[in-house]
mmCIF file of C-alpha atoms and ligand atoms in Angstrom:
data_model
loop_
_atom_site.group_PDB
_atom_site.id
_atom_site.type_symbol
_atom_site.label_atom_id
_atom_site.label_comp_id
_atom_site.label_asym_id
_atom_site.label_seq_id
_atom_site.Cartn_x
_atom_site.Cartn_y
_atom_site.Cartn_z
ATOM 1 C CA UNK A 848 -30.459 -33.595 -28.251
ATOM 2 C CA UNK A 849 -32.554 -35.694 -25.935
ATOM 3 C CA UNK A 850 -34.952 -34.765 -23.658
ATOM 4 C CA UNK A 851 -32.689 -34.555 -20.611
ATOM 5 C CA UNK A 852 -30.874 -32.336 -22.591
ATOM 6 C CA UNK A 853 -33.582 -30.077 -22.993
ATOM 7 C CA UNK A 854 -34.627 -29.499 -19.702
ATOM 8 C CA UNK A 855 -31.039 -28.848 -18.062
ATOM 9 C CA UNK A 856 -30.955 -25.983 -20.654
ATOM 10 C CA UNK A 857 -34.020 -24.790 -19.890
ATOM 11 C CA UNK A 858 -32.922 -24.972 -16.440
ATOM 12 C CA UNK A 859 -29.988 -23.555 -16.870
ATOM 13 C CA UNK A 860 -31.311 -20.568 -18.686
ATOM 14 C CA UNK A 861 -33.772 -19.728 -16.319
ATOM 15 C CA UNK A 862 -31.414 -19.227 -13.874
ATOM 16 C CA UNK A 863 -29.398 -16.957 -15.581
ATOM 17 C CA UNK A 864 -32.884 -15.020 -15.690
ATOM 18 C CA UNK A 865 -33.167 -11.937 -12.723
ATOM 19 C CA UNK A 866 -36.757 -13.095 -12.394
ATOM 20 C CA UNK A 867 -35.336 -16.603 -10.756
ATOM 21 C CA UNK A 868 -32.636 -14.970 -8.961
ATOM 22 C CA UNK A 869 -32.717 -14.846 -4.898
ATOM 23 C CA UNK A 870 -31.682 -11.873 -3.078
ATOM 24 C CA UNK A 871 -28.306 -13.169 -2.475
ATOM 25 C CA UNK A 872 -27.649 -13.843 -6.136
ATOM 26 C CA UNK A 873 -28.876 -10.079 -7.048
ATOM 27 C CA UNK A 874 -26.353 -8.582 -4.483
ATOM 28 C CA UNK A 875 -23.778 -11.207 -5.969
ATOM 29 C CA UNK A 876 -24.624 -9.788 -9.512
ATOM 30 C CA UNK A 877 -24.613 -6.325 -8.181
ATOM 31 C CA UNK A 878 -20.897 -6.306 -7.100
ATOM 32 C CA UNK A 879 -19.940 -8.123 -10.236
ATOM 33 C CA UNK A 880 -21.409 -5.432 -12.159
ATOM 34 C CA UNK A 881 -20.047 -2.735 -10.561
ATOM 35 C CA UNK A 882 -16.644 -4.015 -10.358
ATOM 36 C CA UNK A 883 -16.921 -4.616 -14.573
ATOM 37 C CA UNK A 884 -17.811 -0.494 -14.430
ATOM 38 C CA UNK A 885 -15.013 0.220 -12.122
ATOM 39 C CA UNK A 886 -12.440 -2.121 -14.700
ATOM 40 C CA UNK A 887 -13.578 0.432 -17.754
ATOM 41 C CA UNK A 888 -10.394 2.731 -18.647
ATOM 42 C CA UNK A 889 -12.770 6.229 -18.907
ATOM 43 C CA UNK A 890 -13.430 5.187 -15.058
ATOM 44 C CA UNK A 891 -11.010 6.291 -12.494
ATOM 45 C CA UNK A 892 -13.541 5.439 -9.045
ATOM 46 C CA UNK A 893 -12.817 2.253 -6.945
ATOM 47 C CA UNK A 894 -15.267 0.080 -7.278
ATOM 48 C CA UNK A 895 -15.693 -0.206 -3.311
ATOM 49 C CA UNK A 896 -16.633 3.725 -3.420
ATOM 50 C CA UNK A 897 -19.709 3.385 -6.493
ATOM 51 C CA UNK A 898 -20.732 0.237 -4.491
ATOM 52 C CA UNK A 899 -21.062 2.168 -1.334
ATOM 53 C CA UNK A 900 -23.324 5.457 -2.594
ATOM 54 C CA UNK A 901 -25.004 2.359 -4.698
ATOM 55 C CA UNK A 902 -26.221 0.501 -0.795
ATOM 56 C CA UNK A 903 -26.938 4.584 0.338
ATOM 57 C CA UNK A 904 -29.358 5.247 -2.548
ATOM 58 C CA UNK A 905 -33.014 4.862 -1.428
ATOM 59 C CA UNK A 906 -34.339 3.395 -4.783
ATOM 60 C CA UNK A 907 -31.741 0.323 -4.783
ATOM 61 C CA UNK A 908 -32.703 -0.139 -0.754
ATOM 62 C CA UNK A 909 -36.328 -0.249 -2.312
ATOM 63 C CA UNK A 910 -35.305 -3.037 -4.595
ATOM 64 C CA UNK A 911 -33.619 -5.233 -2.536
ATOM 65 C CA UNK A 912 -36.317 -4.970 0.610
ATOM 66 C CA UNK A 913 -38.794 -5.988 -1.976
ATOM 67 C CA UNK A 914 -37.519 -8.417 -4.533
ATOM 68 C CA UNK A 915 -38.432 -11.304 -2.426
ATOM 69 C CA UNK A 916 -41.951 -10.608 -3.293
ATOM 70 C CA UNK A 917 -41.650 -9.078 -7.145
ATOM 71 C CA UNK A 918 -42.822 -11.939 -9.751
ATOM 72 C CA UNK A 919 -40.512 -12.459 -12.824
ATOM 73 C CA UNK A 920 -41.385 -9.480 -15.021
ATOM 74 C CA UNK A 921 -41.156 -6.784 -12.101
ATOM 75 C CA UNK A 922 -37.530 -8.835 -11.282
ATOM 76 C CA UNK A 923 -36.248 -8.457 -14.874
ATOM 77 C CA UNK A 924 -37.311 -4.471 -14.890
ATOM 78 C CA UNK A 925 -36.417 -3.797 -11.366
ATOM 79 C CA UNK A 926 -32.574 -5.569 -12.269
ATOM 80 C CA UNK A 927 -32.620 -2.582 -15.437
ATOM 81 C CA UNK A 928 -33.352 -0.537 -12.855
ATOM 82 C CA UNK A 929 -30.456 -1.584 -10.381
ATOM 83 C CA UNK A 930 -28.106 -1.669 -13.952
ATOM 84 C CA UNK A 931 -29.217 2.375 -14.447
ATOM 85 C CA UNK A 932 -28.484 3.337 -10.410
ATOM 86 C CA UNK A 933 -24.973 1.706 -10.672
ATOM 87 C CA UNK A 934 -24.017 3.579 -14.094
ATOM 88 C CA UNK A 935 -25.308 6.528 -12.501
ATOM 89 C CA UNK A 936 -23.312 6.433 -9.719
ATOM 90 C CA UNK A 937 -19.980 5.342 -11.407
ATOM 91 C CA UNK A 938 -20.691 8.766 -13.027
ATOM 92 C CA UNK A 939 -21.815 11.405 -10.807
ATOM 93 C CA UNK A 940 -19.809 10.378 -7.772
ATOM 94 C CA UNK A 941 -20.206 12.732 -4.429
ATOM 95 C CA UNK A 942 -17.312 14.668 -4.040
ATOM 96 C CA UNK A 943 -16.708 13.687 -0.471
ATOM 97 C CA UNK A 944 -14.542 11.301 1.332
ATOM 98 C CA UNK A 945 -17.424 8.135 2.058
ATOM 99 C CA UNK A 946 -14.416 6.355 4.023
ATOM 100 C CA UNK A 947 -14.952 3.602 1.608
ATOM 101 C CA UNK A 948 -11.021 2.398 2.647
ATOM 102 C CA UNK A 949 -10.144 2.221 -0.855
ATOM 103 C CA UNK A 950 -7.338 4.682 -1.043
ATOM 104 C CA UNK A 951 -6.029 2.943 2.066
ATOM 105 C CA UNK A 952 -5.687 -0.258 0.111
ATOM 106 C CA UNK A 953 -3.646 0.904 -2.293
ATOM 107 C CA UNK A 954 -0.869 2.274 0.018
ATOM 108 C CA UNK A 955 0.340 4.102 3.384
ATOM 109 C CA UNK A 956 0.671 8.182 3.404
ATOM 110 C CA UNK A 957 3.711 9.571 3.051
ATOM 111 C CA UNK A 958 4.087 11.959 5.722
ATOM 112 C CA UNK A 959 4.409 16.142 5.430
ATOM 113 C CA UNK A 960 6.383 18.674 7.720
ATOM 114 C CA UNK A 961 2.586 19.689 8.913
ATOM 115 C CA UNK A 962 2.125 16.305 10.430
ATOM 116 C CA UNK A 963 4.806 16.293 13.013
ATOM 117 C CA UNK A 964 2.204 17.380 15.365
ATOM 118 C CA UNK A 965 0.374 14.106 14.899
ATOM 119 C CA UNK A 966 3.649 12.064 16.007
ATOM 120 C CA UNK A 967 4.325 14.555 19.054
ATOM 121 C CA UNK A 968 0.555 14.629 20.617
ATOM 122 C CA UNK A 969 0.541 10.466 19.784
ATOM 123 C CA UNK A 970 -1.926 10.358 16.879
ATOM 124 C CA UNK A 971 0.865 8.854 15.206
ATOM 125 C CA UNK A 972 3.161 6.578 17.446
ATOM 126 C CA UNK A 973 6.526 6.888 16.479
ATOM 127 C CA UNK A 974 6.601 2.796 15.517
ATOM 128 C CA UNK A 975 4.276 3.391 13.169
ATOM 129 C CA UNK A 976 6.611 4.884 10.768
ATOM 130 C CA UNK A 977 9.581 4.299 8.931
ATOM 131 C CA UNK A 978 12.523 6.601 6.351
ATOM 132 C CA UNK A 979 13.013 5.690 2.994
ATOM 133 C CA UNK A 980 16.506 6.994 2.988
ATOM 134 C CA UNK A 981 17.625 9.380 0.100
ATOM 135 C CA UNK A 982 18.824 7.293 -2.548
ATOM 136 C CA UNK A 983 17.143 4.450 -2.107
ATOM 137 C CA UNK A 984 16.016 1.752 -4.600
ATOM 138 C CA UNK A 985 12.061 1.165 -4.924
ATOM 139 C CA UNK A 986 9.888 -0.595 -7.814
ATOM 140 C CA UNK A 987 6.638 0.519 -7.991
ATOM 141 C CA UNK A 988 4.209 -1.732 -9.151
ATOM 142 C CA UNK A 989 4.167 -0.171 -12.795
ATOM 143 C CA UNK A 990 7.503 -0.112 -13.119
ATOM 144 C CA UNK A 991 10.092 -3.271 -13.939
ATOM 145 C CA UNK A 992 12.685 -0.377 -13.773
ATOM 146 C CA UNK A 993 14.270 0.670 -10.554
ATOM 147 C CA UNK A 994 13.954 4.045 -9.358
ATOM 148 C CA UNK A 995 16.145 5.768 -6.385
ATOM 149 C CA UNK A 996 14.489 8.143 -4.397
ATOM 150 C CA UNK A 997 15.759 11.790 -4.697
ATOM 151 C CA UNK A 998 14.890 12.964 -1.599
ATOM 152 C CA UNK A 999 14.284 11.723 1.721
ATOM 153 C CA UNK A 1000 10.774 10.913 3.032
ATOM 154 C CA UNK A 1001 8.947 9.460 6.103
ATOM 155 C CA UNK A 1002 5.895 6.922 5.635
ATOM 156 C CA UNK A 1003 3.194 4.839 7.609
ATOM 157 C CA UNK A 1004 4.042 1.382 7.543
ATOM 158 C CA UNK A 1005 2.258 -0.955 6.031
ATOM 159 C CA UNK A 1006 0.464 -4.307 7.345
ATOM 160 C CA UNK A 1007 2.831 -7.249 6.501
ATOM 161 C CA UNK A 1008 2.767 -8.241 2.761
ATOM 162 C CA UNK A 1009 0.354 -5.999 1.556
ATOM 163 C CA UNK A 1010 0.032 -2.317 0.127
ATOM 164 C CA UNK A 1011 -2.176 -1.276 3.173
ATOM 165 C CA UNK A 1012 -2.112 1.648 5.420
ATOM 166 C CA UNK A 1013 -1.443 0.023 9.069
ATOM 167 C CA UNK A 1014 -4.051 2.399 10.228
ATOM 168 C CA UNK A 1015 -7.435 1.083 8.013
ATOM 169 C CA UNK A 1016 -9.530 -1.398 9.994
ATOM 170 C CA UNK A 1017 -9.349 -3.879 7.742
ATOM 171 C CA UNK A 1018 -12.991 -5.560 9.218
ATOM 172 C CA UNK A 1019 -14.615 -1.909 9.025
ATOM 173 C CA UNK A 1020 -13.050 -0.833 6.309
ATOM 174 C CA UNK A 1021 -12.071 2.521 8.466
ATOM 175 C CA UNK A 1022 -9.517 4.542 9.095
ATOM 176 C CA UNK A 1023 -8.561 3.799 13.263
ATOM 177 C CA UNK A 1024 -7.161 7.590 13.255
ATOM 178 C CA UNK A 1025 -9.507 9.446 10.889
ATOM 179 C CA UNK A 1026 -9.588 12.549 13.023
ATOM 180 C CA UNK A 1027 -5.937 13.047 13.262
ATOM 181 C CA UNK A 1028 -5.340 11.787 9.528
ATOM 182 C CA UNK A 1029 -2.153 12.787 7.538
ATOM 183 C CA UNK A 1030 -1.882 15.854 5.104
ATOM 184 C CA UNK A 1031 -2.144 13.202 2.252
ATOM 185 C CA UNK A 1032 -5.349 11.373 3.219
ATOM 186 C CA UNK A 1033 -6.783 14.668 4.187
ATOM 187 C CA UNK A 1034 -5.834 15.781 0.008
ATOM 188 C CA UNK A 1035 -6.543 12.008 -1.397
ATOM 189 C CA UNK A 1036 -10.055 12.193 -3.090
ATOM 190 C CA UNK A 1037 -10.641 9.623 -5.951
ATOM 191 C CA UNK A 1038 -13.306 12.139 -7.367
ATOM 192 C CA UNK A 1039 -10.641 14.753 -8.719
ATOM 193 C CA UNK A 1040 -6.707 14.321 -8.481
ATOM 194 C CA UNK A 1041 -6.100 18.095 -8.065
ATOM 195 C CA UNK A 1042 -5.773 18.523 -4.962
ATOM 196 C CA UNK A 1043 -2.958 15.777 -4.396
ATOM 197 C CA UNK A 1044 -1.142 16.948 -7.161
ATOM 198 C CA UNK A 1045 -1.274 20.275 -5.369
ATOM 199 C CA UNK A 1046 0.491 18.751 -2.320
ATOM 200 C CA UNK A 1047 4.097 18.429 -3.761
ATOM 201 C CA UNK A 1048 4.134 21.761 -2.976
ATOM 202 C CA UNK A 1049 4.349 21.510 0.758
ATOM 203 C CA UNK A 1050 7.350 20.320 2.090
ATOM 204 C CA UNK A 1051 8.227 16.603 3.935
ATOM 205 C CA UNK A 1052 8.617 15.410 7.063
ATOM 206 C CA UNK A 1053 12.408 14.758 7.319
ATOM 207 C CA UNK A 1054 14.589 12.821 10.243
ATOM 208 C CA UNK A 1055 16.049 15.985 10.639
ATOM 209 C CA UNK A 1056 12.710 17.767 11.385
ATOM 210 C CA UNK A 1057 12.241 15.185 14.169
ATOM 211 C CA UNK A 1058 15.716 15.042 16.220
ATOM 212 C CA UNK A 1059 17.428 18.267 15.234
ATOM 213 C CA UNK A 1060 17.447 18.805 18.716
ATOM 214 C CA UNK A 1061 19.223 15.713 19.541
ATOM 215 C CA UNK A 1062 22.488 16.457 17.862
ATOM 216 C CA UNK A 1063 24.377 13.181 18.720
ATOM 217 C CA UNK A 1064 21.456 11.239 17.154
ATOM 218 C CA UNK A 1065 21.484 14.082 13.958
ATOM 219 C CA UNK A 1066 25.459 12.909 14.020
ATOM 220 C CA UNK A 1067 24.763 9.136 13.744
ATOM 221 C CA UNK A 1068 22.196 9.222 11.251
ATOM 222 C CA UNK A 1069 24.371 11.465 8.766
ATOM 223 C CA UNK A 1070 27.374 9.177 9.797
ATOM 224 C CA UNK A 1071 25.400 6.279 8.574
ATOM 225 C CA UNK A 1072 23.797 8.377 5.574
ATOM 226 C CA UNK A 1073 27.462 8.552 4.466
ATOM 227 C CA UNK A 1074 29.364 5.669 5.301
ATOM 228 C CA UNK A 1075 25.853 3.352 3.653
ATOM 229 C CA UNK A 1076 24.989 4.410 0.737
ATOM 230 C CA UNK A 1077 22.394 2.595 -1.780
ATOM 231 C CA UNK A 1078 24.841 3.911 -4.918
ATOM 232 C CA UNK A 1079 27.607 1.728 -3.339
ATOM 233 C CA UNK A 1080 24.640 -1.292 -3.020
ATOM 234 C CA UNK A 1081 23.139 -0.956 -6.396
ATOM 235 C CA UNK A 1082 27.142 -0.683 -8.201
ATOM 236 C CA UNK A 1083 27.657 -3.896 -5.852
ATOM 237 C CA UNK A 1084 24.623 -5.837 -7.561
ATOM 238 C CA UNK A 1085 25.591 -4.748 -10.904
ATOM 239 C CA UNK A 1086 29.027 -6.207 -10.357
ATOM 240 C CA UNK A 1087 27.281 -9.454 -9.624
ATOM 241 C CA UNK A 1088 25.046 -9.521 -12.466
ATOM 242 C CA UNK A 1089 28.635 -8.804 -14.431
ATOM 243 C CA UNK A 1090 30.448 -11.867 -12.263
ATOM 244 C CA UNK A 1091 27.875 -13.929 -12.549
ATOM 245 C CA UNK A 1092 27.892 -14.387 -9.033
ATOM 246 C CA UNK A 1093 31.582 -14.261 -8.092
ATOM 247 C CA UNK A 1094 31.689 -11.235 -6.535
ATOM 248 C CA UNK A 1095 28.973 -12.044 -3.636
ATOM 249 C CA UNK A 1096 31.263 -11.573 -1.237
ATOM 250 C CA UNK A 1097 31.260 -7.423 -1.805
ATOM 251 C CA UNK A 1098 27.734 -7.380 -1.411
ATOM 252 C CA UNK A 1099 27.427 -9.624 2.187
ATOM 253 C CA UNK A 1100 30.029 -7.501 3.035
ATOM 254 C CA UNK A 1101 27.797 -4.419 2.782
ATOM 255 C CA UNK A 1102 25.116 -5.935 4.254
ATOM 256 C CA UNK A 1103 27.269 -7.141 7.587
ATOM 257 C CA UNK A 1104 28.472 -3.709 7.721
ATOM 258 C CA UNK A 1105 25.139 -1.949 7.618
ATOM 259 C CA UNK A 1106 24.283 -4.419 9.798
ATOM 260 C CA UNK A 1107 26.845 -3.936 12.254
ATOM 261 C CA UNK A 1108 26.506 -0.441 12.330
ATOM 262 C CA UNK A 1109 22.614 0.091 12.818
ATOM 263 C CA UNK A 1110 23.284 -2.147 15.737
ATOM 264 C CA UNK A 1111 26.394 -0.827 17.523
ATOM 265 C CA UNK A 1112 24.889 2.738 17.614
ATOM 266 C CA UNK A 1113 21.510 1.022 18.360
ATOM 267 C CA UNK A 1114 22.624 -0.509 21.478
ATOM 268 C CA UNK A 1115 24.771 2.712 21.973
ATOM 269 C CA UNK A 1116 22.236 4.979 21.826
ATOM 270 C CA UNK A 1117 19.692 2.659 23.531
ATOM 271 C CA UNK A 1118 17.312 2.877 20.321
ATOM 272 C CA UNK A 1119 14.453 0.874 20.386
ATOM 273 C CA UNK A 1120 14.302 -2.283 18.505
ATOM 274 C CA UNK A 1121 11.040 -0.811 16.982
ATOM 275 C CA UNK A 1122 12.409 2.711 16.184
ATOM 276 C CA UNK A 1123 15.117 1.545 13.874
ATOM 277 C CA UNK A 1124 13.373 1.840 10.801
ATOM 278 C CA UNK A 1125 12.529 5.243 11.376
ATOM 279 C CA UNK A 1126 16.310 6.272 12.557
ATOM 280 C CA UNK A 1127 18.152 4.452 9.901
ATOM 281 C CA UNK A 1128 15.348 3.480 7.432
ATOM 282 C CA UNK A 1129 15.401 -0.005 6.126
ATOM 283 C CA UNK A 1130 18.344 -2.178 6.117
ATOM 284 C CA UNK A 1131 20.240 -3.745 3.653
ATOM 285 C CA UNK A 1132 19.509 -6.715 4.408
ATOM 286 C CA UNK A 1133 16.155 -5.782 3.710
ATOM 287 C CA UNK A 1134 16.482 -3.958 0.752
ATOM 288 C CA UNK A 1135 18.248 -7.053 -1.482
ATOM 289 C CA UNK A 1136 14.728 -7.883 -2.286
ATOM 290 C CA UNK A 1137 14.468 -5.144 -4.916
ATOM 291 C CA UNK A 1138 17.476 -6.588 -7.152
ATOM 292 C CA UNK A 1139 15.623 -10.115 -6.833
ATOM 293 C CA UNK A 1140 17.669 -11.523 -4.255
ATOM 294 C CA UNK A 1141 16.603 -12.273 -0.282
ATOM 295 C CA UNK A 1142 18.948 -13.187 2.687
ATOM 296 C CA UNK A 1143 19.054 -16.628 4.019
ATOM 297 C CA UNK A 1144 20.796 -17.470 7.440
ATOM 298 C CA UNK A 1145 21.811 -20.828 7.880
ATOM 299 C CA UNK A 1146 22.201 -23.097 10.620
ATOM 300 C CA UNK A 1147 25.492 -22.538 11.739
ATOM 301 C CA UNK A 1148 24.593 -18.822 11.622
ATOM 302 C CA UNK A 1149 26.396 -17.415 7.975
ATOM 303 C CA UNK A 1150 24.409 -15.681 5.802
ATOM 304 C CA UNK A 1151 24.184 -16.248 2.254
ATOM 305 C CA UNK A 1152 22.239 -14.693 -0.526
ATOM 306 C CA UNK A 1153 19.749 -16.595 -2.666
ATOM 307 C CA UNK A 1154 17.393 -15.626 -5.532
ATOM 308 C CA UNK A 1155 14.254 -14.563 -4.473
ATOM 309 C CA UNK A 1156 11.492 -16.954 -4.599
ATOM 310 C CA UNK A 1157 14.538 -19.964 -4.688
ATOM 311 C CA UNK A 1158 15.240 -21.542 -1.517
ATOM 312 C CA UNK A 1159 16.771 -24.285 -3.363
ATOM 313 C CA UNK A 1160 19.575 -22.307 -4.954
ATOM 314 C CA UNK A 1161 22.155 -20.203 -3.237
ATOM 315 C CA UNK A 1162 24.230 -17.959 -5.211
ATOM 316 C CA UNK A 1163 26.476 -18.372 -2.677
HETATM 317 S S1 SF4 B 2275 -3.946 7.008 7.743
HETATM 318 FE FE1 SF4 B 2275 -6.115 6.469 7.643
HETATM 319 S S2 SF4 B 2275 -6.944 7.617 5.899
HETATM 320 FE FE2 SF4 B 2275 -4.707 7.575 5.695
HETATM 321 S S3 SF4 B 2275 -4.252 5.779 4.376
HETATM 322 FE FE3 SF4 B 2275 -4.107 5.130 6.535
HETATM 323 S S4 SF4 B 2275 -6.132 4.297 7.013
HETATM 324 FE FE4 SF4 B 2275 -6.351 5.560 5.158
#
């Protein structure tokens, strides 16, 4: 090894050293510590919530207001220091709600019968939620299986492409209608899981619960209930797994018909373009997604279906 050698190492070393780090590196090494506690199986707290009563405790603000002027030795014991705070607090977390936005990362709330208040006073608007009919396919993200939803149930959207909650500020990581929050936020706490579980007790928010009082509507949305079903979908996929893609007629033939439906009663009925998710739930057309397959209109206006994440090759 030549001298060169010998100094870069040196060099390199030393910076790996607390007592040459700046500020910015400590709160750099901070996060990446806390987020390596957060990642251990035996702990179930987002990382974003121990990093946020880590910035609120008074002897890690003492740290980082002063480690501009510590020397190397106090650096290296006050970074112990910093490493004991953030175990501590992965630990013993508050058991409050610090509106760290983590929860509303994850997901949108699905809503309860006690939160129709929220959508009639305006909390809520009525665009900002949709039906996931009964019946219909979903794959959570821990399961390659499908799963069919037993019951029906009414949910905040989500922002476009992602897991979260329309509602979360994503540059303040707030909630926009924290006062008038959902049932389920109001039960989420990532300190103890009870009282969630304890909420599949009270009942949901249905369609029904909404416009039993328009009966015409009621009649419609039962009409298409029956007449679009996700078993008849689902057998329709299977039979094109079976064909190997022969029988993709049956399935755009579902689709057109969904389609056609949702739209003759929507113009009907004079249903907002933005409603429609919430009075029929998600389309077909939609949906396809879930058994790996997207819809692709072409230029002369026909609709085929392709695999997802293939433009290139049509299955039909
Ligand atoms: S409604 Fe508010 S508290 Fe609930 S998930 Fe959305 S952003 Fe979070």
């Amino acid at each position: 090894m030549n001298a060169h050698d010998t100094s870069q190492n040196t060099t390199l070393a030393d910076a790996q050293s607390p007592a040459c780090w700046a500020a910015e590196t400590l709160r750099d090494n901070v996060l990446a510590h806390v987020q390596e506690l957060a990642r251990h199986p035996e702990n179930k707290v987002p990382a974003e919530r121990v990093l946020l009563q880590l910035t609120q405790d008074t002897d890690f603000q003492a740290v980082l207001k002063t480690w501009n002027t510590l020397n190397g030795p106090d650096r290296v014991a006050a970074w112990k220091k910093v490493l004991g705070l953030a175990e501590h607090h992965a630990r013993e977390i508050l058991p409050a709600c610090v509106q760290c936005g983590e929860c509303c990362r994850q997901g949108s709330p699905t809503l309860h019968l006690e939160d129709v208040e929220l959508l009639h006073k305006g909390a809520i608007p009525w665009n900002a939620v949709y039906t996931l009919r009964r019946g219909e396919p979903v794959r959570s993200p821990f399961q390659t299986e499908l799963v069919f939803l037993l019951d029906e149930r009414i949910k905040v959207r989500e922002k476009p492409g992602t897991m979260e909650c329309l509602f979360l500020d994503t540059s303040l990581s707030q909630c926009r209608i924290y006062a008038d929050r959902p049932l389920q936020c109001r039960a989420q706490a990532c300190w103890d899981a009870g009282p969630a579980e304890d909420l599949s007790k009270q009942p949901y928010l249905t369609r029904r619960d909404l416009f039993k009082d328009v009966e015409l509507l009621m009649d419609v949305i039962t009409e298409h209930d029956r007449r679009c079903r996700f078993d008849q979908l689902a057998a329709a996929f299977r039979e094109l797994d079976a064909t190997r893609g022969a029988s993709v007629d049956q399935v755009l033939h579902l689709l057109a018909y969904e389609d056609h439906f949702r739209n003759f009663m929507a113009e009907k009925l004079n249903i907002p373009e933005d409603h429609m998710e919430l009075v029929f739930g998600r389309s077909f057309a939609a949906l396809v997604q879930v058994f790996g397959c997207r819809v692709r209109t072409e230029p002369d206006g026909t609709r085929v279906l392709v695999p997802d994440r293939d433009e290139a090759s049509p299955s039909s």
